[in-house]
Coordinates of C-alpha atoms in Angstrom, one line a residue:
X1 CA 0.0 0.0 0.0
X2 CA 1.1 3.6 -1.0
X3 CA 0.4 6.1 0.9
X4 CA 0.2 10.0 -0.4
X5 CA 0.1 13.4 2.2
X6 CA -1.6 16.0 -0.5
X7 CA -1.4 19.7 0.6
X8 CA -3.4 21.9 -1.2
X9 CA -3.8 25.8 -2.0
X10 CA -5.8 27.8 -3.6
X11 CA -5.3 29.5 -5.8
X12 CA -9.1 30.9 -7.3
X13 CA -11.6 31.3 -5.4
X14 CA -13.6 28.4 -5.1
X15 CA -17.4 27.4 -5.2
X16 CA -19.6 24.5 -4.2
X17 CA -23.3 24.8 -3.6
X18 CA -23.4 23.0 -0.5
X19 CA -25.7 24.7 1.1
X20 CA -28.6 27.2 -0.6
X21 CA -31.0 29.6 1.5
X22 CA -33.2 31.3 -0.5
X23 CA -30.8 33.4 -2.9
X24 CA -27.9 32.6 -0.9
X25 CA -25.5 29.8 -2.0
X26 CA -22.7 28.9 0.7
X27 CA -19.6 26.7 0.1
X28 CA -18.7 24.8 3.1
X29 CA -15.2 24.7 4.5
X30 CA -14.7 21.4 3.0
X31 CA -13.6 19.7 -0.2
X32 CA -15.7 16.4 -0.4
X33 CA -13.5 13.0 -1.6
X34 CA -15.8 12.5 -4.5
X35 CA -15.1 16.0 -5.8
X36 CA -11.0 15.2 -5.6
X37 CA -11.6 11.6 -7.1
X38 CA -13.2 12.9 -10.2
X39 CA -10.3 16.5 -9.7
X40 CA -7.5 14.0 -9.5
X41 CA -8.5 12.1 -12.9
X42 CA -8.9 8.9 -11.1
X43 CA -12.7 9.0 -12.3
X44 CA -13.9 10.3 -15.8
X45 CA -17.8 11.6 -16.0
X46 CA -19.4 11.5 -19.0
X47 CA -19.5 15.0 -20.6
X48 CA -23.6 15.4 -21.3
X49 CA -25.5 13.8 -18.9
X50 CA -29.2 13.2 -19.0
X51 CA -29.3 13.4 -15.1
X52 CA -28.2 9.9 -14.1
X53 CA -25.8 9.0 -11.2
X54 CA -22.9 7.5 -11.7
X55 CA -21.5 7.6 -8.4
X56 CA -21.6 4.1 -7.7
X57 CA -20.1 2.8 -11.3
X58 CA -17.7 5.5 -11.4
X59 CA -16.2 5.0 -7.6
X60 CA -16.2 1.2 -7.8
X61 CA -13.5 1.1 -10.9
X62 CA -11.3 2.9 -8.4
X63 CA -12.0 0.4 -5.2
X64 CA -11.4 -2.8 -8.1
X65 CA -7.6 -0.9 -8.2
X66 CA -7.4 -0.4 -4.6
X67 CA -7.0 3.5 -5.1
X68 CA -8.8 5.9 -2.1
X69 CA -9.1 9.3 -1.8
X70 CA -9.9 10.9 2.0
X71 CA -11.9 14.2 1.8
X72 CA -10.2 17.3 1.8
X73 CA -9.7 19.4 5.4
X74 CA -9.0 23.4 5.9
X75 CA -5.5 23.5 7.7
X76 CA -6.1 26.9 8.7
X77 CA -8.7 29.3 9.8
X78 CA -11.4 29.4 6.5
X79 CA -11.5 32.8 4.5
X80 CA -14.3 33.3 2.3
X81 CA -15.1 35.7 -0.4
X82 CA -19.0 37.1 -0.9
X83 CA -20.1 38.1 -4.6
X84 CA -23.2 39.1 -6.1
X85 CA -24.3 37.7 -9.3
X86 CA -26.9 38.7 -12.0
X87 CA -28.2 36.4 -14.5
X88 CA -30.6 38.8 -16.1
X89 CA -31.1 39.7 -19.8
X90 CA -28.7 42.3 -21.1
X91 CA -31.0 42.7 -24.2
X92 CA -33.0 46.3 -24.8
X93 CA -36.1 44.8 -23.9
X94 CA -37.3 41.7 -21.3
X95 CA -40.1 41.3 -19.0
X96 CA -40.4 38.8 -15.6
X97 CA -42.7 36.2 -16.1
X98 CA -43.1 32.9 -14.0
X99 CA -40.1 31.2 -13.3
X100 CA -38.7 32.7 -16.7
X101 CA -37.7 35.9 -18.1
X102 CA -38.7 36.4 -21.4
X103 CA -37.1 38.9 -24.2
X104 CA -39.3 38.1 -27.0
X105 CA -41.5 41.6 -27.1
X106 CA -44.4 39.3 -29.3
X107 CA -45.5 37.5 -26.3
X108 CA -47.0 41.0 -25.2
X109 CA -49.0 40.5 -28.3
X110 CA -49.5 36.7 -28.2
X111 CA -50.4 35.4 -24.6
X112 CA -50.7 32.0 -25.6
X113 CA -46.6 32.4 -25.7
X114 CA -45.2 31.5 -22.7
X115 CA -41.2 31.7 -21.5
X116 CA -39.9 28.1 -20.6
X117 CA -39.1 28.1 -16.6
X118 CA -35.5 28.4 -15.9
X119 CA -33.6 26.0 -13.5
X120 CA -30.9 28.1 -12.4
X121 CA -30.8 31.1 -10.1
X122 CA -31.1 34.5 -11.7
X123 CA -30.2 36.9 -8.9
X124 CA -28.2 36.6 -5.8
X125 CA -24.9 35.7 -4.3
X126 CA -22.0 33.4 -4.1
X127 CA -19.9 32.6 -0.6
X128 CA -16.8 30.8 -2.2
X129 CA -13.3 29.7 -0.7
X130 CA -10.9 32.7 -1.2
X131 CA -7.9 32.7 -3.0
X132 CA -4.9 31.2 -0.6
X133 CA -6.8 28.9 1.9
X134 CA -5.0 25.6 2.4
X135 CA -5.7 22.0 3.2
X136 CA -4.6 18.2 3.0
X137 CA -6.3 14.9 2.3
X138 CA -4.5 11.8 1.6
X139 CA -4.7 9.0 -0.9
X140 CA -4.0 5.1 -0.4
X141 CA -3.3 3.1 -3.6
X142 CA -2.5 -0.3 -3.9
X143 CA 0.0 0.6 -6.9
X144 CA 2.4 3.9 -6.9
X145 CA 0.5 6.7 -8.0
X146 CA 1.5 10.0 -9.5
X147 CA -0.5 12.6 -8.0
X148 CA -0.8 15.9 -10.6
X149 CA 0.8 19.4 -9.5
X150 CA -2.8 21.2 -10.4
X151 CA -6.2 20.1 -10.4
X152 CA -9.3 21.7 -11.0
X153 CA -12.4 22.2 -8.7
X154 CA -15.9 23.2 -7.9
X155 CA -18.4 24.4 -10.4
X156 CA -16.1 27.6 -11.9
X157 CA -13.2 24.9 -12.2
X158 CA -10.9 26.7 -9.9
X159 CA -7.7 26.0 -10.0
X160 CA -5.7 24.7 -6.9
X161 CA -2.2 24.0 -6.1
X162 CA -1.0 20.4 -5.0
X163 CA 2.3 19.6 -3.0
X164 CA 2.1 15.4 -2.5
X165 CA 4.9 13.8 -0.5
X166 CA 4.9 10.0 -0.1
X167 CA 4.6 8.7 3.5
X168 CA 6.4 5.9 5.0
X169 CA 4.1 4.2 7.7
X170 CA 3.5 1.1 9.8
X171 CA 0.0 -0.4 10.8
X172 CA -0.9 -0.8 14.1
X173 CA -4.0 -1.8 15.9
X174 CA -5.5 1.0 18.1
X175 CA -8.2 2.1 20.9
X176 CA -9.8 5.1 20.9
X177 CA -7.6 7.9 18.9
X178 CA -8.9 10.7 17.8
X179 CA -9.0 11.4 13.9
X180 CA -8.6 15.3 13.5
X181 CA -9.8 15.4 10.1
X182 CA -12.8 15.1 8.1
X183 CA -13.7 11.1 7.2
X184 CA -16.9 9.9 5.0
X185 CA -18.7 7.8 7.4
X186 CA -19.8 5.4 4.5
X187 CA -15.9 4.2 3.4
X188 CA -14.9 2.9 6.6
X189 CA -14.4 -0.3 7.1
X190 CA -17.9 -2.3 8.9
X191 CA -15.1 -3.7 11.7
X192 CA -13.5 -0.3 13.0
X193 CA -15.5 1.3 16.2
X194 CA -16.4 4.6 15.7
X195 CA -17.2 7.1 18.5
X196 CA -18.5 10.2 19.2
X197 CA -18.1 12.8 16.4
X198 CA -18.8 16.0 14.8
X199 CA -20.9 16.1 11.6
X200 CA -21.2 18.1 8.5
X201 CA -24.5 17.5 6.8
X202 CA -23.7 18.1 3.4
X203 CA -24.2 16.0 0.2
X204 CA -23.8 14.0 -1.7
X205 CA -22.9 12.2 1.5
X206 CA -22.8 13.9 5.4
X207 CA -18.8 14.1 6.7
X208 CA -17.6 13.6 10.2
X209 CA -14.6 15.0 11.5
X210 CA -12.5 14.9 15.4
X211 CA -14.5 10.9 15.4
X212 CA -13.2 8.2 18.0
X213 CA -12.0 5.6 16.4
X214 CA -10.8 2.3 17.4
X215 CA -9.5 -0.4 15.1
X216 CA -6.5 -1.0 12.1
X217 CA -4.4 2.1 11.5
X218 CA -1.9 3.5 9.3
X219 CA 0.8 5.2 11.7
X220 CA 2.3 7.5 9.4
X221 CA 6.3 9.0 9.5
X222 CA 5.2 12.5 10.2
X223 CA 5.6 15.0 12.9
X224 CA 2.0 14.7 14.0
X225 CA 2.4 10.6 13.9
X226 CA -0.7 10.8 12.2
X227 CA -3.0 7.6 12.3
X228 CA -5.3 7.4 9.2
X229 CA -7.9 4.5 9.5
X230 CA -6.8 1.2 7.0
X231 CA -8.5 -0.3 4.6
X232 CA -11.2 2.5 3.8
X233 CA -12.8 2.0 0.0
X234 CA -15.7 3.8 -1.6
X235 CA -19.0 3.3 -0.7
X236 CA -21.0 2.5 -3.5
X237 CA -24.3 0.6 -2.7
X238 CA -26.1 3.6 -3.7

């Protein structure tokens, strides 16, 4: 088993609709591990997509290679950055109508013609990631793996900065030791013991971070002798 410390930076501001009130859409201090699967090129989606999920396909080609990817945790206090967005026609003319905007000036004359209902937001504003906050996850692969310099993330396809070093480790068995960063819940392993816990309710899946955890460890060579649970894959029984 390989095992990869990733440090990251930003270095654009970053967005992830994790949370949405009313016209307000807030990124959580977080990076979730299916995001940095699918950053990392380990998983490929399909380019148009008619809607369908393909969590479960998509993450088990990576457990069938033994490759893992832990979400992504703020090392830092968070900094965040608020904007304002407008969606709204720039043409000469528009009117609101339900759900829609229209900027076809016939429809004043024809009311059977109706603007199609828009799914995204037209007004309102962003809380992203600023530029220079950092983090680490870590990935486990059963092969070596090279882990890119850049990646790109969240829905602007921000760009982020990537320092990996490889970590020399031993495995112990442990009681009761506190894992500082975030962990999905779903990818441990069914024999580890978990503890108390904080959660973040987010999705696609809710995170827990500072859990109690008792069970096979990786004891890595660092300065923090950090212990990162073994044998975690992607949950994928969707």
């Amino acid at each position: 088993m390989h095992i990869y410390c990733c440090e990251f930076e930003l270095m654009e501001n970053l967005f992830f609709a994790s949370r949405e009130v009313n016209n307000f859409f807030q990124t959580e201090p977080v990076i979730g591990n299916y995001a940095l699967a699918y950053a990392l090129g380990l998983c490929r989606a399909n380019y148009h997509n008619e809607g369908e999920i393909t969590y479960a396909t998509d993450l088990e080609q990576l457990n069938e290679v033994g490759i893992y990817v832990t979400p992504g945790t703020l090392t830092q206090e968070a900094r965040f950055t608020v904007v304002q967005f407008n969606a709204l026609s720039d043409s000469y003319w528009f009117q609101m109508e339900q759900n829609a905007i229209s900027v076809n000036r016939q429809r004043i004359f024809n009311p059977k013609l109706k603007a199609r209902a828009t799914n995204f937001p037209q007004i309102g504003r962003l809380k992203m990631l600023s530029i220079g906050n950092k983090g680490v996850f870590y990935v486990t692969s059963r092969d070596e793996f090279r882990v890119p310099r850049y990646i790109r993330l969240g829905k602007f396809m921000s760009k982020a900065k990537i320092s990996a070093r490889k970590q020399n480790y031993r495995k112990n068995q442990v009681e009761n030791v506190s894992y500082p960063h975030y962990l999905n819940p779903n990818d441990l392993p069914p024999e580890i013991q978990v503890g108390m816990f904080d959660m973040l309710n987010i999705r696609p899946t809710p995170l827990i971070r500072h859990v109690q955890l008792s069970g096979d460890f990786y004891e890595l060579a660092d300065k923090s002798k950090t212990k990162l649970p073994a044998r975690m894959k992607f949950y994928t029984d969707f």
